[in-house]
CSV table of C-alpha atoms in Angstrom, one decimal:
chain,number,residue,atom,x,y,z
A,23,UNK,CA,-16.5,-9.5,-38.7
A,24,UNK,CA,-13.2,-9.6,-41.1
A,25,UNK,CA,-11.7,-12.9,-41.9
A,26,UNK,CA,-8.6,-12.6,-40.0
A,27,UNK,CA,-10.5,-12.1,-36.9
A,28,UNK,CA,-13.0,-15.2,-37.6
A,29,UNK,CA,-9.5,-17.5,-38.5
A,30,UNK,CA,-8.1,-16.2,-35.5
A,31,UNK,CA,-11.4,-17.1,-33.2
A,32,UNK,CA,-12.5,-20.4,-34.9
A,33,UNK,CA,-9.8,-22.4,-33.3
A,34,UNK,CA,-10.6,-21.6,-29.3
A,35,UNK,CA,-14.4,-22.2,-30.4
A,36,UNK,CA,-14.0,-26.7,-29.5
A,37,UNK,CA,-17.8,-26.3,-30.7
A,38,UNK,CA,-17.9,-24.9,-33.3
A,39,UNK,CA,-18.4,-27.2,-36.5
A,40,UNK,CA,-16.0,-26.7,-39.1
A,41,UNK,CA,-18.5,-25.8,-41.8
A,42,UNK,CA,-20.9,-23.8,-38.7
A,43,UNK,CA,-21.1,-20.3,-39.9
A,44,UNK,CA,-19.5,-17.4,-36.9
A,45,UNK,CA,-22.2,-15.2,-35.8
A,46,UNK,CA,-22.0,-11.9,-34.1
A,47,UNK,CA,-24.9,-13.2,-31.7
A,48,UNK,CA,-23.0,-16.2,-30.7
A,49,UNK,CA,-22.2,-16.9,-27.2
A,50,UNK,CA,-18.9,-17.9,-26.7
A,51,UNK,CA,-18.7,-19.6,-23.6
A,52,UNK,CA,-21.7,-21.8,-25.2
A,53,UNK,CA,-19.2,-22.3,-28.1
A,54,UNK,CA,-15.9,-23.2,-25.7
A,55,UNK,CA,-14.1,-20.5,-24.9
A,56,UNK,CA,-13.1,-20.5,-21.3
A,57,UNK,CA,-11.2,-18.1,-19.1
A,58,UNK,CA,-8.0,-19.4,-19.5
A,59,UNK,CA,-8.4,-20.1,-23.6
A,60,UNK,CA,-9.6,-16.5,-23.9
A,61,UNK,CA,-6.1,-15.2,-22.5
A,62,UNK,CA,-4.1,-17.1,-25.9
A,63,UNK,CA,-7.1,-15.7,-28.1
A,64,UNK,CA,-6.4,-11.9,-26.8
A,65,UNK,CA,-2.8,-13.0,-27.7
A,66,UNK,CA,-3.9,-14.2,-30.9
A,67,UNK,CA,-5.5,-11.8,-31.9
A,68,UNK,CA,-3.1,-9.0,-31.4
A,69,UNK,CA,-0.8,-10.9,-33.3
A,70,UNK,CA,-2.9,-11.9,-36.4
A,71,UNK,CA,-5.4,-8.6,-36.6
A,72,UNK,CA,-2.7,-6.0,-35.4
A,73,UNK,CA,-4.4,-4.6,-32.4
A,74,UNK,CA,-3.2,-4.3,-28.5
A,75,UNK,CA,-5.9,-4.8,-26.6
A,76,UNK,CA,-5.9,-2.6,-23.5
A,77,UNK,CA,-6.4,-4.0,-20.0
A,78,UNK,CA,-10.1,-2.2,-19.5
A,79,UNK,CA,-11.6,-3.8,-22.8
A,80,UNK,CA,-10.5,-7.2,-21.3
A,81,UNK,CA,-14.2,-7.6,-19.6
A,82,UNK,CA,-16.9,-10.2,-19.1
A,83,UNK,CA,-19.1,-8.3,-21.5
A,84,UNK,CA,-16.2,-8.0,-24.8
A,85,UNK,CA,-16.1,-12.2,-24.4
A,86,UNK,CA,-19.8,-12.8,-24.2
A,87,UNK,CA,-20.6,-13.0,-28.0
A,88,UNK,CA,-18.5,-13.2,-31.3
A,89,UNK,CA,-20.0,-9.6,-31.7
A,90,UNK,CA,-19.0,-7.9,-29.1
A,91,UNK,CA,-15.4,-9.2,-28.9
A,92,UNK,CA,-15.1,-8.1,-32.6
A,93,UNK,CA,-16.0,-4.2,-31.5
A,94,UNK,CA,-13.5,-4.1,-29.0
A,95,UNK,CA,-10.5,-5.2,-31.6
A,96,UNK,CA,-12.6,-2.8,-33.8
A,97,UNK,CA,-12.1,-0.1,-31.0
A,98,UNK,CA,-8.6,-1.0,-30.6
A,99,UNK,CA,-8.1,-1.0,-34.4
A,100,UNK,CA,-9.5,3.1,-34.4
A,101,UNK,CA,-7.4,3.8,-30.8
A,102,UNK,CA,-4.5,2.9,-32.9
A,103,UNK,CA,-4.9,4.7,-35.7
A,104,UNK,CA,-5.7,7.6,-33.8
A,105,UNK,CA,-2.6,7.3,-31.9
A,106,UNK,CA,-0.3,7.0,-34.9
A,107,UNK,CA,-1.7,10.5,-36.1
């Protein structure tokens, strides 16, 4: 996981200790982030890692951990790219 995309996280994370590393295994709802919170995050992070997210990564499953979340904006990251060729 890049920096940008930890910065952009940390702040919807309420528990999350400022000096608490982000791990890939970490469940975010155990962490704060609710339904309504991940909505400004997918916002977020288009804005501060330079990806759209697409309406079918927006799943249950891409929110459950700090991991998985990061390989759909990694995803979205090579969907772009591929487009722009």
């Amino acid at each position: 996981m890049d920096q940008p995309f930890v910065d952009t996280l940390r702040p919807h994370l309420r528990y999350l200790a400022p000096e608490q590393e982000l791990r890939p295994e970490d469940r975010l709802r155990d962490l704060g982030l609710n339904s309504m919170q991940a909505i400004d995050l997918v916002f977020d992070l288009e804005d501060n890692c330079g990806v759209t997210l697409p309406d079918d990564q927006l799943t249950d499953a891409n929110f459950e951990t700090a991991g998985a979340l990061w390989s759909a904006v990694q995803d979205a990251r090579s969907d772009s790219l591929t487009d722009a060729r």
